[in-house]
Coordinates of C-alpha atoms and ligand atoms in Angstrom, one line a residue:
M3 CA -26.0 -0.1 -17.2
L4 CA -27.9 2.5 -19.1
R5 CA -26.4 5.9 -19.2
L6 CA -28.0 8.0 -21.9
Q7 CA -25.8 10.5 -23.6
A8 CA -27.9 13.3 -25.1
P9 CA -27.1 14.1 -28.8
L10 CA -24.4 16.7 -29.2
P11 CA -25.6 20.3 -29.9
D12 CA -25.5 21.3 -33.6
G13 CA -22.2 22.0 -35.1
Y14 CA -20.1 19.3 -33.4
S15 CA -20.9 16.1 -35.3
T16 CA -20.9 18.0 -38.7
S17 CA -17.5 19.8 -38.0
T18 CA -14.4 18.8 -40.0
P19 CA -11.6 17.1 -38.1
E20 CA -9.5 20.3 -38.6
D21 CA -12.2 22.5 -37.2
L22 CA -12.7 20.3 -34.2
A23 CA -8.9 20.2 -33.6
A24 CA -8.7 24.0 -33.7
R25 CA -11.7 24.3 -31.3
I26 CA -10.1 21.8 -28.9
A27 CA -6.8 23.6 -29.0
A28 CA -8.4 26.9 -28.3
A29 CA -10.5 25.6 -25.4
K30 CA -7.4 23.8 -24.0
A31 CA -5.4 27.0 -24.2
A32 CA -8.2 29.0 -22.6
L33 CA -8.5 26.6 -19.6
G34 CA -4.7 26.3 -19.1
D35 CA -3.6 24.7 -15.8
R36 CA -7.2 24.5 -14.7
L37 CA -7.6 21.5 -17.0
M38 CA -6.0 18.1 -17.1
I39 CA -6.9 15.7 -19.9
L40 CA -6.2 12.0 -19.1
G41 CA -6.2 9.5 -22.0
H42 CA -6.4 5.7 -21.6
H43 CA -4.2 3.8 -24.1
Y44 CA -7.3 2.5 -25.9
Q45 CA -8.4 5.9 -27.0
R46 CA -8.4 6.9 -30.6
D47 CA -5.6 9.1 -31.9
E48 CA -7.9 12.1 -32.6
V49 CA -8.5 12.1 -28.8
M50 CA -5.2 10.9 -27.5
R51 CA -3.2 13.7 -29.2
W52 CA -4.8 16.1 -26.7
A53 CA -4.1 14.1 -23.5
D54 CA -1.8 15.8 -21.0
A55 CA -1.0 12.3 -19.8
R56 CA -1.6 8.8 -21.2
G57 CA -1.7 5.7 -19.1
D58 CA -3.2 2.4 -18.2
S59 CA -6.0 2.3 -15.6
F60 CA -3.6 2.1 -12.7
G61 CA -1.3 4.9 -14.0
L62 CA -4.3 7.2 -14.7
S63 CA -5.7 6.6 -11.2
R64 CA -2.4 7.6 -9.7
L65 CA -2.2 10.7 -11.8
A66 CA -5.8 11.6 -10.9
A67 CA -4.9 11.2 -7.2
R68 CA -1.9 13.6 -7.6
S69 CA -3.5 16.1 -9.9
H70 CA -4.5 19.6 -8.7
A71 CA -6.4 20.6 -11.8
E72 CA -9.9 22.0 -11.3
Y73 CA -11.2 19.9 -14.2
V74 CA -10.1 16.4 -15.0
V75 CA -11.5 15.4 -18.4
F76 CA -11.2 11.6 -18.4
C77 CA -10.9 10.1 -21.9
G78 CA -11.6 6.5 -20.9
V79 CA -14.6 4.7 -19.6
H80 CA -17.1 5.3 -16.8
F81 CA -15.4 3.2 -14.0
M82 CA -12.1 5.1 -14.6
A83 CA -13.8 8.5 -14.3
E84 CA -15.6 7.3 -11.1
S85 CA -12.3 6.3 -9.6
A86 CA -10.8 9.6 -10.6
D87 CA -13.6 11.4 -8.8
I88 CA -13.1 9.3 -5.7
L89 CA -9.3 10.0 -5.7
T90 CA -9.5 13.8 -6.4
G91 CA -10.4 16.5 -4.0
P92 CA -13.8 18.1 -3.3
D93 CA -12.9 21.2 -5.3
Q94 CA -12.0 19.1 -8.4
Q95 CA -14.5 18.0 -11.0
V96 CA -14.2 14.9 -13.3
V97 CA -15.8 14.9 -16.7
L98 CA -16.4 12.0 -19.0
P99 CA -17.0 13.3 -22.6
D100 CA -19.6 10.6 -23.5
L101 CA -21.8 9.1 -20.8
N102 CA -22.3 6.0 -22.8
A103 CA -18.6 5.1 -22.5
G104 CA -19.2 2.2 -20.1
C105 CA -17.5 -1.2 -19.9
S106 CA -19.4 -4.4 -20.6
M107 CA -17.2 -6.3 -18.2
A108 CA -17.8 -3.9 -15.4
D109 CA -21.5 -4.3 -16.0
M110 CA -21.2 -8.1 -15.4
A111 CA -21.1 -7.6 -11.6
D112 CA -23.6 -5.4 -9.8
L113 CA -23.9 -4.8 -6.1
D114 CA -27.1 -6.9 -5.7
S115 CA -25.4 -10.0 -7.2
V116 CA -22.2 -9.5 -5.2
E117 CA -24.2 -9.1 -2.0
E118 CA -26.2 -12.2 -2.8
A119 CA -23.0 -14.1 -3.5
W120 CA -21.6 -12.9 -0.1
D121 CA -24.8 -14.0 1.7
S122 CA -24.7 -17.4 0.0
L123 CA -21.1 -17.9 0.8
A124 CA -21.9 -17.0 4.5
E125 CA -24.3 -20.0 4.6
V126 CA -21.6 -22.5 3.7
T127 CA -18.3 -21.1 4.8
D128 CA -16.9 -18.5 7.2
V129 CA -16.9 -15.2 5.3
E130 CA -14.3 -13.8 7.7
T131 CA -11.8 -15.9 5.8
I132 CA -12.8 -14.4 2.4
V133 CA -11.0 -11.3 1.1
P134 CA -13.0 -9.7 -1.8
I135 CA -10.9 -8.2 -4.5
T136 CA -12.4 -6.1 -7.3
Y137 CA -10.7 -5.3 -10.6
M138 CA -10.6 -1.6 -11.3
N139 CA -13.1 -2.4 -14.0
S140 CA -16.1 -2.2 -11.7
A141 CA -18.6 0.3 -10.4
A142 CA -17.8 2.5 -7.4
V143 CA -20.4 0.7 -5.3
L144 CA -18.4 -2.5 -5.7
K145 CA -15.2 -0.8 -4.7
A146 CA -17.1 0.4 -1.7
F147 CA -18.3 -3.1 -0.9
V148 CA -14.7 -4.3 -1.1
G149 CA -13.5 -1.4 1.1
R150 CA -16.1 -2.3 3.7
H151 CA -15.1 -6.0 3.8
G152 CA -11.4 -5.6 4.2
G153 CA -10.5 -6.1 0.5
A154 CA -8.8 -4.0 -2.2
V155 CA -9.0 -2.9 -5.8
C156 CA -6.5 -4.2 -8.3
T157 CA -5.6 -3.4 -11.9
S158 CA -3.9 -5.6 -14.5
S159 CA -0.6 -4.0 -13.5
N160 CA -0.7 -4.9 -9.8
A161 CA -3.0 -7.9 -9.6
R162 CA -0.1 -10.1 -8.5
K163 CA 0.9 -7.9 -5.6
I164 CA -2.7 -7.4 -4.5
L165 CA -3.5 -11.1 -4.6
T166 CA -0.4 -11.9 -2.6
W167 CA -1.4 -9.3 -0.1
A168 CA -5.0 -10.7 0.1
L169 CA -3.8 -14.2 0.6
G170 CA -1.8 -13.1 3.7
Q171 CA -4.8 -11.4 5.3
R172 CA -6.8 -14.1 7.0
G173 CA -4.5 -16.9 7.9
P174 CA -3.9 -20.2 6.1
D175 CA -7.5 -20.7 5.1
T176 CA -7.8 -17.3 3.3
K177 CA -10.0 -17.3 0.2
V178 CA -10.3 -14.6 -2.4
L179 CA -13.5 -13.7 -4.1
F180 CA -12.4 -12.0 -7.3
F181 CA -14.7 -10.0 -9.6
P182 CA -15.7 -9.2 -12.3
D183 CA -13.0 -10.7 -14.6
Q184 CA -12.4 -14.4 -14.2
H185 CA -9.5 -14.3 -16.6
L186 CA -7.3 -11.8 -14.7
G187 CA -8.1 -13.7 -11.5
R188 CA -7.2 -17.0 -13.0
N189 CA -4.1 -15.8 -14.8
T190 CA -2.8 -14.2 -11.7
A191 CA -3.5 -17.2 -9.5
Y192 CA -1.5 -19.4 -12.0
Q193 CA 1.3 -16.8 -11.9
L194 CA 1.4 -17.2 -8.1
G195 CA 1.8 -21.0 -8.5
Y196 CA -1.8 -22.1 -7.8
A197 CA -3.4 -24.9 -9.8
E198 CA -6.8 -25.2 -11.5
A199 CA -8.0 -27.3 -8.5
D200 CA -7.5 -24.2 -6.3
M201 CA -9.9 -22.1 -8.4
A202 CA -13.7 -22.3 -9.0
V203 CA -15.8 -20.1 -11.3
W204 CA -18.7 -18.3 -9.5
D205 CA -21.7 -18.0 -11.8
P206 CA -23.9 -15.2 -10.3
R207 CA -27.0 -16.5 -12.2
R208 CA -26.9 -19.9 -10.4
A209 CA -27.6 -20.9 -6.8
L210 CA -24.4 -21.0 -4.8
G211 CA -22.6 -19.8 -7.9
G212 CA -23.3 -23.1 -9.6
L213 CA -20.9 -24.8 -7.2
D214 CA -21.3 -27.5 -4.6
E215 CA -20.6 -26.8 -0.9
R216 CA -17.3 -28.8 -0.9
T217 CA -15.9 -26.9 -3.9
V218 CA -16.7 -23.6 -2.3
K219 CA -15.0 -24.7 0.9
E220 CA -11.9 -26.0 -0.9
A221 CA -11.3 -23.3 -3.5
R222 CA -8.7 -20.6 -2.7
F223 CA -10.0 -18.4 -5.5
L224 CA -13.7 -17.9 -6.4
L225 CA -13.6 -16.3 -9.8
W226 CA -16.6 -14.3 -10.9
K227 CA -18.0 -15.4 -14.3
G228 CA -17.2 -12.1 -16.1
H229 CA -15.0 -11.4 -19.1
C230 CA -13.9 -8.7 -21.5
S231 CA -15.5 -9.3 -24.9
V232 CA -12.5 -7.6 -26.6
H233 CA -9.8 -9.8 -25.0
Q234 CA -11.8 -13.0 -24.9
R235 CA -11.8 -13.0 -28.7
F236 CA -8.1 -14.0 -28.9
R237 CA -7.8 -17.7 -29.3
P238 CA -4.9 -20.2 -29.0
A239 CA -5.3 -20.8 -32.8
H240 CA -4.2 -17.1 -33.4
V241 CA -1.0 -17.8 -31.5
E242 CA -0.4 -21.0 -33.5
E243 CA -1.0 -19.2 -36.8
F244 CA 1.3 -16.3 -35.9
R245 CA 4.1 -18.7 -34.8
A246 CA 3.8 -20.7 -38.0
A247 CA 4.0 -17.5 -40.1
H248 CA 6.7 -15.8 -38.0
P249 CA 9.1 -18.2 -36.3
G250 CA 11.0 -16.3 -33.7
G251 CA 8.2 -13.7 -33.4
V252 CA 7.0 -12.5 -30.0
V253 CA 3.5 -12.7 -28.6
I254 CA 2.4 -10.2 -25.9
A255 CA -1.0 -10.6 -24.3
H256 CA -3.1 -8.6 -21.9
P257 CA -4.1 -10.7 -18.8
E258 CA -7.8 -10.3 -19.6
C259 CA -7.2 -12.9 -22.4
S260 CA -8.1 -16.5 -21.6
H261 CA -5.5 -18.6 -19.8
E262 CA -5.1 -20.7 -22.9
V263 CA -3.8 -17.7 -24.8
V264 CA -1.8 -16.3 -21.9
A265 CA -0.1 -19.7 -21.4
L266 CA 1.1 -19.6 -25.1
A267 CA 2.2 -16.0 -25.0
D268 CA 5.9 -14.9 -24.5
E269 CA 5.0 -11.9 -22.4
V270 CA 1.9 -10.9 -20.4
G271 CA 1.0 -7.6 -18.8
S272 CA -1.1 -4.5 -18.6
T273 CA -1.3 -1.9 -21.4
D274 CA 1.6 0.0 -19.8
Y275 CA 3.6 -3.2 -19.7
I276 CA 2.8 -4.0 -23.3
I277 CA 4.1 -0.6 -24.4
S278 CA 7.4 -1.0 -22.5
A279 CA 7.8 -4.5 -23.9
V280 CA 7.5 -3.2 -27.4
E281 CA 10.0 -0.3 -26.7
R282 CA 12.4 -2.9 -25.3
L283 CA 12.1 -5.2 -28.2
E284 CA 12.7 -2.3 -30.6
Q285 CA 16.0 -1.8 -28.9
E286 CA 17.0 -5.4 -28.4
R287 CA 15.6 -7.2 -31.4
P288 CA 15.1 -4.7 -34.3
G289 CA 12.9 -5.9 -37.0
V290 CA 11.2 -8.7 -34.9
D291 CA 7.6 -9.5 -35.5
V292 CA 5.4 -8.8 -32.5
A293 CA 1.8 -9.9 -32.2
V294 CA -0.2 -8.1 -29.5
A295 CA -3.4 -9.4 -27.9
T296 CA -5.1 -6.3 -26.8
E297 CA -7.4 -3.5 -28.1
I298 CA -6.7 -2.4 -31.6
H299 CA -6.2 1.3 -31.1
L300 CA -3.2 0.6 -28.8
V301 CA -1.9 -2.0 -31.3
Q302 CA -2.1 0.5 -34.2
R303 CA -0.5 3.3 -32.2
L304 CA 2.4 0.9 -31.2
A305 CA 2.8 -0.1 -34.8
H306 CA 3.0 3.6 -35.8
E307 CA 5.3 4.8 -33.0
H308 CA 7.7 1.8 -33.2
P309 CA 8.6 1.3 -36.8
G310 CA 11.8 -0.5 -35.8
V311 CA 9.7 -3.7 -35.0
Q312 CA 6.7 -5.2 -36.9
V313 CA 3.7 -4.8 -34.6
D314 CA 0.4 -6.4 -35.5
S315 CA -2.8 -7.5 -33.7
L316 CA -2.7 -11.2 -32.8
D317 CA -6.3 -11.4 -34.2
P318 CA -6.2 -10.4 -37.9
L319 CA -9.9 -9.3 -37.5
I320 CA -9.7 -6.0 -35.7
C321 CA -10.9 -5.9 -32.2
P322 CA -12.0 -2.4 -30.9
C323 CA -13.5 -1.6 -27.5
S324 CA -16.8 -0.1 -28.7
T325 CA -17.3 1.9 -25.5
M326 CA -13.8 3.4 -25.4
F327 CA -14.5 4.3 -29.0
R328 CA -17.4 6.5 -28.0
I329 CA -15.1 9.2 -26.9
D330 CA -14.3 11.2 -30.1
A331 CA -13.0 14.7 -30.9
A332 CA -16.6 16.0 -31.2
H333 CA -17.5 15.0 -27.6
L334 CA -14.1 16.3 -26.3
A335 CA -14.6 19.6 -28.1
W336 CA -18.1 19.9 -26.6
V337 CA -17.1 19.3 -23.0
L338 CA -14.1 21.6 -23.2
E339 CA -16.1 24.5 -24.8
E340 CA -18.7 24.1 -22.1
L341 CA -16.0 24.3 -19.5
V342 CA -14.7 27.5 -21.1
G343 CA -18.3 28.9 -20.9
G344 CA -18.4 28.0 -17.2
R345 CA -20.7 25.0 -17.5
V346 CA -19.6 21.6 -16.3
V347 CA -21.4 18.9 -18.4
N348 CA -21.1 15.1 -18.0
R349 CA -19.7 15.5 -14.5
I350 CA -19.1 12.1 -12.9
T351 CA -19.7 12.1 -9.2
V352 CA -19.8 9.4 -6.6
D353 CA -21.8 10.0 -3.4
D354 CA -19.9 10.6 -0.2
A355 CA -20.8 7.3 1.5
T356 CA -19.8 5.2 -1.5
A357 CA -16.7 7.3 -2.2
G358 CA -15.5 7.0 1.4
A359 CA -15.6 3.2 1.4
A360 CA -14.4 2.9 -2.2
R361 CA -11.4 5.2 -1.3
V362 CA -10.3 2.8 1.4
A363 CA -10.1 0.0 -1.2
L364 CA -8.4 2.2 -3.8
Q365 CA -6.0 3.6 -1.3
R366 CA -5.1 0.1 -0.2
M367 CA -4.3 -0.7 -3.8
L368 CA -2.1 2.4 -4.2
D369 CA -0.3 1.7 -0.9
I370 CA 0.4 -2.0 -1.7
S371 CA 1.5 -1.3 -5.3
Ligands
13P16 P1 -5.3 -1.7 -18.1 O1 -5.4 -1.9 -16.7 O2 -4.2 -2.4 -18.8 O3 -5.4 -0.2 -18.4 O4 -6.6 -2.3 -18.8 C1 -7.9 -1.7 -18.6 C2 -8.8 -2.2 -19.5 O5 -10.0 -1.9 -19.5 C3 -8.4 -3.3 -20.3 O6 -9.4 -3.9 -21.0
SF4_17 FE1 -14.1 -2.9 -20.6 FE2 -12.9 -4.7 -22.2 FE3 -13.4 -2.2 -23.1 FE4 -11.5 -2.7 -21.2 S1 -11.5 -3.3 -23.3 S2 -13.0 -1.1 -21.1 S3 -12.5 -4.4 -20.1 S4 -14.9 -3.8 -22.5

């Protein structure tokens, strides 16, 4: 999706890091309790140091829902800011410092293709038995679609609970249509004890998702053909190389990695889970080598903040999320100084009809988790 961020006004991109830090500190102090800065774990340090709260996408959505700040500046990506707008009150405003901070995975499912998929499914099976589940990494219109069709949102930290809930919704023949990340869907289905034969990949570019009627009818999970380009880079060979070099080392993977990688990992979980696993290993196994399969800014922060263990990326070639990386100190300074001046720039809003239906799906997630 194209969201064009205008170039920053003069003086931001050319400022020194020290100058930007002083400007952010001054703007933050001027705004006081009226402001809450939320930082996703993949943010750069120059941004994260200003966050009032850090979290994974689930934790940040819960914080946004509980916050009373007039301005919530979301240092993360667009779908997270949209969810924050849906979960905050009408007198609160959510700001994304760079409008080009999207998510390539979220863009792999759009409303037209999901509606087309639903219509095609209705031709061959009873859609009343299908519960649509969207990963948090999706546009608000898709969360609204799910809300209208009795489904829920999930994140990587609660996918198991949400899928368990979904499978109990429509009797023994319940199916789940899971989008946009096939890997999180597949990894969670395996965790729940399902087999490959219970899952089918739905390719939105092909008629009936590229499947035959029988496969659609028999599958318990229809997994949208989407992926995260950051996490899909990790390969089983990386695990094998790490194990050969560090016998006794620990591999921790995010569930957006392929099932081949997840099956070889010692621990699997959301960004919050990964952080708590490293904290635990530092206590229980000081000095152990830990290879982490997730975005590089989180891996580097873990390495810095936990010197008692040796933390490295599972992939020796670094692997940043280029859209998360768009949020920098210059953009943060700009939006904050505009707020101090009484101007809200880069506000993220979701229209009332979409927000109402999406809130149903988000609230179901919060209630089930
Ligand atoms: P978390 O749910 O772990 O925050 O992951 C969000 C994300 O975008 C991972 O790529
Ligand atoms: Fe999207 Fe992947 Fe970046 Fe997460 S890491 S925001 S899923 S592109």
